[in-house]
Coordinates of C-alpha atoms in Angstrom, one line a residue:
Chain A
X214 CA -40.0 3.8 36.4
X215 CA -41.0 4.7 40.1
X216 CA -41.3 1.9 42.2
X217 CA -41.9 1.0 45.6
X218 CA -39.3 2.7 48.7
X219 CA -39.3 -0.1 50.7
X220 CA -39.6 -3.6 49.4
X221 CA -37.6 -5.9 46.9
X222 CA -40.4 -6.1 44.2
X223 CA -39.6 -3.0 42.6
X224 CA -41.9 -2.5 40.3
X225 CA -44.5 -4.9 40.5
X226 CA -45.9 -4.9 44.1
X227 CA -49.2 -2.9 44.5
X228 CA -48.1 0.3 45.8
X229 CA -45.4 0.6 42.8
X230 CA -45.9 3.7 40.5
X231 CA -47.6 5.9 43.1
X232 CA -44.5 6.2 45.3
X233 CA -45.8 4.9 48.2
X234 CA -44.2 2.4 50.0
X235 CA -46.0 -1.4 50.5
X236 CA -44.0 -1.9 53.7
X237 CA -43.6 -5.3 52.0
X238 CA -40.7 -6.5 54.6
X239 CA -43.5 -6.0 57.1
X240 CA -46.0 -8.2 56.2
X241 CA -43.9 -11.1 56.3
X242 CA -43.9 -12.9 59.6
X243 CA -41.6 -12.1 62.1
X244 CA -38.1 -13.1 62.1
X245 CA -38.7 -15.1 58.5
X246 CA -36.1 -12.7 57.1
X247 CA -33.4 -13.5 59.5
X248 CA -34.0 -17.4 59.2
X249 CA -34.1 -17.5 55.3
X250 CA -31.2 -16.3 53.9
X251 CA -32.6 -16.0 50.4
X252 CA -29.1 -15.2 48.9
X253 CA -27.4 -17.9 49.3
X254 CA -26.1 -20.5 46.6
X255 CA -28.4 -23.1 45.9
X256 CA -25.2 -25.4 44.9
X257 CA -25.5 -28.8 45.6
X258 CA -24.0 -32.3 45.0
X259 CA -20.3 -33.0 44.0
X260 CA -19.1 -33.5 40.3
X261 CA -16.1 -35.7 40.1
X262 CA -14.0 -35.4 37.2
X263 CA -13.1 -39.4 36.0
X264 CA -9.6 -39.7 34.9
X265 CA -8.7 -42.7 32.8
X266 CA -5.6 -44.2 31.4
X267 CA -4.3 -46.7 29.2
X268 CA -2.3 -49.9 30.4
X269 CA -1.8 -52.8 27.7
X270 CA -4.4 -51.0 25.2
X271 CA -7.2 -51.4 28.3
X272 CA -8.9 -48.4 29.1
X273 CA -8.9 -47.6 33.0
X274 CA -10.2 -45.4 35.8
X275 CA -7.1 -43.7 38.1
X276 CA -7.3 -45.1 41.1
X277 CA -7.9 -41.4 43.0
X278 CA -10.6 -41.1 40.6
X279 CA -12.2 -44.2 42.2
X280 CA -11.2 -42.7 45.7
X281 CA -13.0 -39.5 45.0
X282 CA -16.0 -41.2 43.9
X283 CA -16.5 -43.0 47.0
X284 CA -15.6 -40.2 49.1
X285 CA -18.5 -37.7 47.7
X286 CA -20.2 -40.8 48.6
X287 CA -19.2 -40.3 52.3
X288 CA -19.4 -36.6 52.4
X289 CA -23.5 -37.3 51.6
X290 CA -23.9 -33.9 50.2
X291 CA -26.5 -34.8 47.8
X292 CA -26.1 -36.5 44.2
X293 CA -22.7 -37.5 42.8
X294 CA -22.0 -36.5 39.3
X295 CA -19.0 -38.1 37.2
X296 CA -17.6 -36.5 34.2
X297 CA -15.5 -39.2 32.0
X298 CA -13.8 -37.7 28.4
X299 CA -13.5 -39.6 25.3
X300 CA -14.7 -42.1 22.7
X301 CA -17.3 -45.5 22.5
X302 CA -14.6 -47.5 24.7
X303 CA -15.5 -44.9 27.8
X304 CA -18.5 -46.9 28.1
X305 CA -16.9 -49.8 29.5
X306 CA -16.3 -47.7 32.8
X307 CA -19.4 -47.0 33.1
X308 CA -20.2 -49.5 35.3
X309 CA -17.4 -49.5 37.1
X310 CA -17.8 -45.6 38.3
X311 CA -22.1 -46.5 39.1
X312 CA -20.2 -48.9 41.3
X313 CA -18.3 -46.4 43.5
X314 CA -21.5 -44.2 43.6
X315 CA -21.8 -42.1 40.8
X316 CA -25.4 -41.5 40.2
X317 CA -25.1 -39.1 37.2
X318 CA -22.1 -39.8 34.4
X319 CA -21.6 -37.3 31.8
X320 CA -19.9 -38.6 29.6
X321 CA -18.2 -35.8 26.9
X322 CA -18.2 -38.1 24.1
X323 CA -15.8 -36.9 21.6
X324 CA -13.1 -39.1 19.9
X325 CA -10.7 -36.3 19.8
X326 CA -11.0 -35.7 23.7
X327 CA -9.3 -39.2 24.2
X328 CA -6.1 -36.8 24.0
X329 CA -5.7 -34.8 27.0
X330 CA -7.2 -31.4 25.5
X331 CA -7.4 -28.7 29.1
X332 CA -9.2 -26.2 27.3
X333 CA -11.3 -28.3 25.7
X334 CA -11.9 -30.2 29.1
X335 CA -12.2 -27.3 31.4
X336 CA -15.1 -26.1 28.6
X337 CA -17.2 -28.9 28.9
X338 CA -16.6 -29.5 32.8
X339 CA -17.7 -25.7 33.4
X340 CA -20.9 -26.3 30.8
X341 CA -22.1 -29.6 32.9
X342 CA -21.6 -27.6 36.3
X343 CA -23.5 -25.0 34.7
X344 CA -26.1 -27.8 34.2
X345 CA -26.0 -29.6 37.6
X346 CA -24.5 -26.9 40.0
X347 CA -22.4 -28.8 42.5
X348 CA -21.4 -27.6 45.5
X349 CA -17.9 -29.0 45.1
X350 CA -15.8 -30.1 42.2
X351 CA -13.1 -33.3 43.1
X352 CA -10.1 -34.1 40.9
X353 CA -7.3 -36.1 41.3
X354 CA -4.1 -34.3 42.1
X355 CA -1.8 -35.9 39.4
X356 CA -0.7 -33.6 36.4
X357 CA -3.4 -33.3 34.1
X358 CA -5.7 -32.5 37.2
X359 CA -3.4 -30.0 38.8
X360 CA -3.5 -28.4 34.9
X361 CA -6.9 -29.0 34.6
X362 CA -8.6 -28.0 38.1
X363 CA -7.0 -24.3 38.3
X364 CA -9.0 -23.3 34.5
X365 CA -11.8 -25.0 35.6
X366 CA -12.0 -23.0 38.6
X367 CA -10.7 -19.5 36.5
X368 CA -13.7 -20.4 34.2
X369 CA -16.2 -20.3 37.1
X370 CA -14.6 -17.2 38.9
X371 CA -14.0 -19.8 41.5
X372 CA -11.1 -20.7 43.6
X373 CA -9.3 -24.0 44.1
X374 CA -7.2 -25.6 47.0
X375 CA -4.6 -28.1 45.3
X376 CA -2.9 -31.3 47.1
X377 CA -5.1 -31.5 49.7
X378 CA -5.0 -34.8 52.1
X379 CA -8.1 -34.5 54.0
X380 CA -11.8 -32.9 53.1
X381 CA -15.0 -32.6 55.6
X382 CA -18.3 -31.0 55.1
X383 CA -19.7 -29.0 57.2
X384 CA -23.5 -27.9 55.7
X385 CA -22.2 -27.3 51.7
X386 CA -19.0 -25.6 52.5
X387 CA -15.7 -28.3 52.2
X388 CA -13.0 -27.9 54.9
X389 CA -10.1 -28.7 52.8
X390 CA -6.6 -29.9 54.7
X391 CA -3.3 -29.3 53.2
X392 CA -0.1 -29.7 54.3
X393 CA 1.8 -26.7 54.2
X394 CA 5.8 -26.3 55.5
X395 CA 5.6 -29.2 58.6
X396 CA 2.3 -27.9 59.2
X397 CA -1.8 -29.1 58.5
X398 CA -3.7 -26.2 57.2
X399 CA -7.2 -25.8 57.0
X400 CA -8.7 -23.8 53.9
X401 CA -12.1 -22.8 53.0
X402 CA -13.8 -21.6 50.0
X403 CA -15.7 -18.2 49.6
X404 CA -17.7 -19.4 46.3
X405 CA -19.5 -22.2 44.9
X406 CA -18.5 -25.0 43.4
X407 CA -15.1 -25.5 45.8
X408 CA -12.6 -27.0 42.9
X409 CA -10.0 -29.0 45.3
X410 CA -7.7 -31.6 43.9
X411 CA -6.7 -34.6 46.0
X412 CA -3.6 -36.8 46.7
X413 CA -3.5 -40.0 45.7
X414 CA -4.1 -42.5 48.4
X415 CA -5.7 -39.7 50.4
X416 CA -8.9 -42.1 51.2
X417 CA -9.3 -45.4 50.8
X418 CA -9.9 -47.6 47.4
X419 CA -13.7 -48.6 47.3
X420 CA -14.9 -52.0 46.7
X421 CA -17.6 -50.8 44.7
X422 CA -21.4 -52.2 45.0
X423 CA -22.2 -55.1 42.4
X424 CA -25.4 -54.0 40.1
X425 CA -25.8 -50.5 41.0
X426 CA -27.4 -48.6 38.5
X427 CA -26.6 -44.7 37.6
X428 CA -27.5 -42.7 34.4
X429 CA -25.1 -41.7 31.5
X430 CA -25.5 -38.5 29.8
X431 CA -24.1 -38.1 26.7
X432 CA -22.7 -34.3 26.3
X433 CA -21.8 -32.3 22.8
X434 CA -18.4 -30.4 23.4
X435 CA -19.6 -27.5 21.7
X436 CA -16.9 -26.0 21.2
X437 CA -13.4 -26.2 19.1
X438 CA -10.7 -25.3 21.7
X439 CA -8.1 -28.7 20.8
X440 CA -4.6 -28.4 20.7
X441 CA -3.0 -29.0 17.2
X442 CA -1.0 -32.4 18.6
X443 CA 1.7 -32.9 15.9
Chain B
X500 CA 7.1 -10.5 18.9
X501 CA 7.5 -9.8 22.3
X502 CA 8.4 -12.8 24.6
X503 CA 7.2 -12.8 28.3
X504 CA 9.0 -14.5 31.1
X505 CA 7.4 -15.0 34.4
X506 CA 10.4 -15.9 37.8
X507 CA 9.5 -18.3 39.9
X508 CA 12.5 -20.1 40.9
X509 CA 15.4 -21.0 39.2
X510 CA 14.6 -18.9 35.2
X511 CA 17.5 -20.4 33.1
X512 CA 15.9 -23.0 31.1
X513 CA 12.7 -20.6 30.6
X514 CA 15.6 -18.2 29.3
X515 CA 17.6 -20.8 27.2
X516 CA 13.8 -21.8 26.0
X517 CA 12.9 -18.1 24.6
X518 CA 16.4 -17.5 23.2
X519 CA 16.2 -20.8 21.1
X520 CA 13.0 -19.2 19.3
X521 CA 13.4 -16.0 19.2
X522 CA 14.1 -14.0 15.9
X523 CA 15.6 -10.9 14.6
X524 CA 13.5 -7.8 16.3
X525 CA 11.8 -10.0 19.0
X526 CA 12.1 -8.6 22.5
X527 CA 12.3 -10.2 25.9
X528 CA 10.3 -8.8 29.0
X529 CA 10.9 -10.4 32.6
X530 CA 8.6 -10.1 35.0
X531 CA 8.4 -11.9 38.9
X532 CA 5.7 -11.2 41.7
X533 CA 7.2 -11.3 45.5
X534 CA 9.9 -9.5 47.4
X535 CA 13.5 -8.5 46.2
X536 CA 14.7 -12.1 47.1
X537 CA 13.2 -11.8 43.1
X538 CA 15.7 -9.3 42.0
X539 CA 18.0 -11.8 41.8
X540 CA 16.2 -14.2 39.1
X541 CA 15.5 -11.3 37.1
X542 CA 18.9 -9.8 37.0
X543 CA 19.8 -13.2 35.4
X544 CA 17.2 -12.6 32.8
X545 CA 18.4 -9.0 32.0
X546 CA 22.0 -11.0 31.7
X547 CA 19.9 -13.6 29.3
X548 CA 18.7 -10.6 27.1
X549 CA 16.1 -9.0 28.7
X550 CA 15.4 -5.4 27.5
X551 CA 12.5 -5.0 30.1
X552 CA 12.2 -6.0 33.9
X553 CA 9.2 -6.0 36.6
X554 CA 8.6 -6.6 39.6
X555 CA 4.8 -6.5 41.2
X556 CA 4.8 -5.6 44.6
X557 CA 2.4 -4.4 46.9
X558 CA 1.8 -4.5 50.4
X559 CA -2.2 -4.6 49.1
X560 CA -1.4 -8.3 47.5
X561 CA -1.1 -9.8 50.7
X562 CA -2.9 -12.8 51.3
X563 CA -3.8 -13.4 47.4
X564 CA -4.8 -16.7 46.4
X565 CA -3.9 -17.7 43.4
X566 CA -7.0 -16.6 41.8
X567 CA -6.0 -12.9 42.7
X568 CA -2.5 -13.7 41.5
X569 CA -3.3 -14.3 37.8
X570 CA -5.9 -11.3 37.8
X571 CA -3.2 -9.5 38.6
X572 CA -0.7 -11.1 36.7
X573 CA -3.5 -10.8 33.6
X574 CA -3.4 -7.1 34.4
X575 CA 0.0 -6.9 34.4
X576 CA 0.4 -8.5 30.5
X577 CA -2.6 -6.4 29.7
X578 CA -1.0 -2.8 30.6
X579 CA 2.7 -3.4 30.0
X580 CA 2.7 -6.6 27.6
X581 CA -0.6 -5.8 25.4
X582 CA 1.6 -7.3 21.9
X583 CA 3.0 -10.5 23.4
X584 CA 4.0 -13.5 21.6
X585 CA 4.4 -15.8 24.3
X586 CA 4.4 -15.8 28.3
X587 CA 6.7 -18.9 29.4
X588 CA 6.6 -19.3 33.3
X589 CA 9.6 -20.9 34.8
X590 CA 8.1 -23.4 36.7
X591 CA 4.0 -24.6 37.1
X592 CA 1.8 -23.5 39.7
X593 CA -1.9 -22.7 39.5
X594 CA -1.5 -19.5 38.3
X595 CA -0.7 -20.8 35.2
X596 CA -4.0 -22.2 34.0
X597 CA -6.0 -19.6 35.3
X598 CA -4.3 -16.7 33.6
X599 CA -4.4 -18.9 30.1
X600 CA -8.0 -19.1 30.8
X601 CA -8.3 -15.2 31.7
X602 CA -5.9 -14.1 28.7
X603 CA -8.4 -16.8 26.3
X604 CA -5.4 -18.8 24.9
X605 CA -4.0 -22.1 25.2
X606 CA -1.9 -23.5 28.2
X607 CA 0.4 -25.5 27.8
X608 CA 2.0 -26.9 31.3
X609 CA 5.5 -29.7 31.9
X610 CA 7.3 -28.2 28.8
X611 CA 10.8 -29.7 28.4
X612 CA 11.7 -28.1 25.3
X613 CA 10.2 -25.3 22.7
X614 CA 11.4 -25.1 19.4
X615 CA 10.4 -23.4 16.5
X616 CA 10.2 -25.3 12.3
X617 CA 8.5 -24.2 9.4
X618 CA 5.0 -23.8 10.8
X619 CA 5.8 -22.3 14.2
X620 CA 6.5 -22.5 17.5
X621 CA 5.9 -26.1 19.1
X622 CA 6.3 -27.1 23.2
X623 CA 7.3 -31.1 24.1
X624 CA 5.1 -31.7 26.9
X625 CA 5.9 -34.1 29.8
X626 CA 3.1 -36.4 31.3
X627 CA 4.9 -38.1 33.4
X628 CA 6.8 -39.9 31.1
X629 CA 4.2 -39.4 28.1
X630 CA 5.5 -37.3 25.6
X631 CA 3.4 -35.2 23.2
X632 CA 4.5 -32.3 20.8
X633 CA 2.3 -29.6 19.9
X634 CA 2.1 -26.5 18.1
X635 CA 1.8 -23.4 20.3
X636 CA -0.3 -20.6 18.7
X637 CA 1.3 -16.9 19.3
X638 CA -0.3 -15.7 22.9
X639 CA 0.1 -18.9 24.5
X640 CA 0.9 -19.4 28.4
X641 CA 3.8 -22.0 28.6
X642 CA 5.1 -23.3 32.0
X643 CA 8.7 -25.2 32.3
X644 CA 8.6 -28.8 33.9
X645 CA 11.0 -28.3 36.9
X646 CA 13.3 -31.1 36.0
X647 CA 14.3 -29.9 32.7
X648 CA 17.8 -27.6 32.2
X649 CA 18.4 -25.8 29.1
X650 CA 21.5 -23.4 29.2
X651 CA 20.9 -19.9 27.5
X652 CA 24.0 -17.6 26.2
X653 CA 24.9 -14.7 28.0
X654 CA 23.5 -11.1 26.2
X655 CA 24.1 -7.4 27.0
X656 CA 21.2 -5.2 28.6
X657 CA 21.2 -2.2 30.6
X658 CA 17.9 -2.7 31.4
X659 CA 16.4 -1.7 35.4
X660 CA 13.9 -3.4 37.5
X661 CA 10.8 -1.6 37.8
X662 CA 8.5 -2.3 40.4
X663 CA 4.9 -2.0 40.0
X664 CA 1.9 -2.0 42.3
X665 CA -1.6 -2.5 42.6
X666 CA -2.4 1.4 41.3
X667 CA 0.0 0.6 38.3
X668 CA -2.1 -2.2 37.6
X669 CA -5.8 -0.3 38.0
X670 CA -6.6 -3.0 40.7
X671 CA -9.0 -2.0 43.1
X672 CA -8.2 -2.2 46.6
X673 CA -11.4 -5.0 47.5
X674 CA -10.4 -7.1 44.1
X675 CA -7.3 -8.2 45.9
X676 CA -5.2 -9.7 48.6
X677 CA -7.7 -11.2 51.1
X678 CA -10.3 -9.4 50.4
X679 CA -10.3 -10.8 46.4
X680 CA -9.3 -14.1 47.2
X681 CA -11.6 -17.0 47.0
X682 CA -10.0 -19.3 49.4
X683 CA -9.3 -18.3 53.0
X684 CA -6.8 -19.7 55.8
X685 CA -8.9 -21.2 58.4
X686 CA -5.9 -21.9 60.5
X687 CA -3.4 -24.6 61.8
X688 CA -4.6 -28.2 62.8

């Protein structure tokens, strides 16, 4: 199919079919070009993965968990999304994460996914940011998120920055601060979402705000990636 | 089956780890990614029963992050270990999880003992201080928690360390070192 030389609706402006050229570029005002940058991610938000634990048969949120939650709060880079794993009993943290500042939770709601399954967890974590596109993607740096963070990222052809102790925005793009051998590093990220996983006590513990409301999503782990736990 | 190990640090209990699974007919292959400080981990492995040894270097990986580093270590199994049963690193790092996504098969990370029964292969995984077996399916990535020792017997093999490079690995110049990574040094605070 011939299209048009010069412009980016190949095959559908006017001119297209006859060779010509619709010198679309242009007719466009001047300098639009230059100040729209109409390749750029439209990534937006932070998804914070929720890691819970059990202490005298009580379900509970991990402290950096919390920590994170308040601090995609701070960074005010648009909606905060939670992602919390497991049965019926998740739903007594929901409040509790609305409280921090989650304004979406997704909750992956799966009996079997009370177990720690990475696979199974980077899965659904990569089908809800298909869903929501963050910008960034926060996890706590304990084990199961320094397992869990690097095939999350693999899955999204994405990069991540581990054991950071300090984050700052700067339009979507994180500035992530590690330290490296005596020495404060600063990293950035090429693509979108920026996977980074946080030390504990990194920022501070949020009180959380009595009565505020969020909305839980219920998501389908589609899929049947589980460990056979013996 | 052949059984992969990957040299990080210190490969002994990744060794002991293979040999206490292995069968009659099962090969070992040892593989590290640096400079020839890496030599020395991967004689012990030859010493442990490796018949096969690599090394990846190239001045081109410079700079990888570690998404580069398991596309390259994902090439690496895919040209040289295409039949493998089982790729144990020595120690964690985020390479880990990202080649088990790229490869498609489980992970399975802060193993303090593998051990094979009627059914298969299983790992004992360490959360700190939570304690899980499970059954490894053939293909698996394994890494070793650091705090574990398991001692391995000594074997012979005459095998060589072969170093191999990006055009070994069909990796194309822009795919790696900086230029692939995904996260970039912005410099010193």
């Amino acid at each position: 199919m011939s299209g048009c030389s010069t412009c980016a609706l190949n095959g559908s402006c006017s001119s297209s079919g006859d060779g010509d050229s619709c010198e679309g570029e242009k007719k466009l005002p001047p300098g639009m070009l230059e100040r729209y940058d109409t390749n750029q991610s439209t990534a937006d938000g932070v998804l914070v993965f929720i890691e819970t634990y059990e202490e005298d048969g009580t379900l509970k949120m991990h402290p950096t968990s919390a920590q994170l939650i308040a601090k995609a709060v701070e960074l005010n880079s648009g909606r905060v999304f939670g992602v919390i794993f497991g049965g019926p009993e998740v739903k007594s943290l929901y409040d509790e994460s609305f409280s921090y500042g989650v304004d979406s939770l997704y909750h992956v709601r799966d009996q079997r996914l009370k177990e720690f399954h990475p696979e199974a967890y980077a899965e659904s974590i990569t089908s809800v940011c298909e869903r929501v596109i963050p910008a960034s993607v926060l996890m706590a740096s304990t084990l199961k998120g320094a397992e869990l963070a690097p095939r999350v990222a693999a899955s999204m052809g994405t990069g991540v920055v581990t054991n950071i102790c300090g984050l700052e925005l700067e339009g979507r793009k994180l500035i992530m601060f590690k330290d490296t051998g005596g020495k404060t590093m600063r990293y950035g990220c090429t693509t979108f979402p920026q996977v980074v996983t946080v030390k504990n006590d990194v920022f501070p513990s949020p009180e959380g705000t009595k009565d505020r409301k969020g909305t839980a999503v219920y998501w389908h782990y589609r899929g049947g990636n589980y460990k056979e736990i013996l | 089956m052949e059984y992969v190990i990957s040299v990080a640090g210190d490969p002994s209990s990744a060794i002991g780890s293979v040999q206490s699974i292995m069968e009659d007919g099962d090969s070992l292959t040892s593989v590290a990614m640096g400079t020839e400080k890496l030599d020395s981990p991967l004689k012990e492995c030859i010493s442990g029963g490796a018949s096969r040894a690599f090394r990846i270097m190239d001045r081109d990986f410079m700079g990888s992050d570690s998404w580069v580093l398991s596309r390259i270590y994902t090439a690496f199994i895919d040209e040289y270990c295409p039949e493998r049963g089982l790729i144990v690193f020595s120690g964690y790092s985020s390479t880990v999880p990202m080649l088990a996504h790229l490869l498609q098969v489980q992970q399975f990370c802060y193993v303090t003992e593998i051990g094979r029964d009627n059914e298969g292969i299983y790992a004992i995984q360490n959360y700190d201080g939570d304690t899980r077996k499970c059954r490894v399916p053939v293909g698996s990535v394994v890494s070793m928690a650091e705090d574990v020792r398991i001692p391995y017997s000594k074997k012979e093999s005459d095998a060589e360390i072969e170093v191999v490079g990006r055009k070994e690995l069909k990796l194309a110049l822009p795919s790696v070192g900086i230029r692939g990574s995904r996260i970039i040094t912005l410099g010193a605070c």
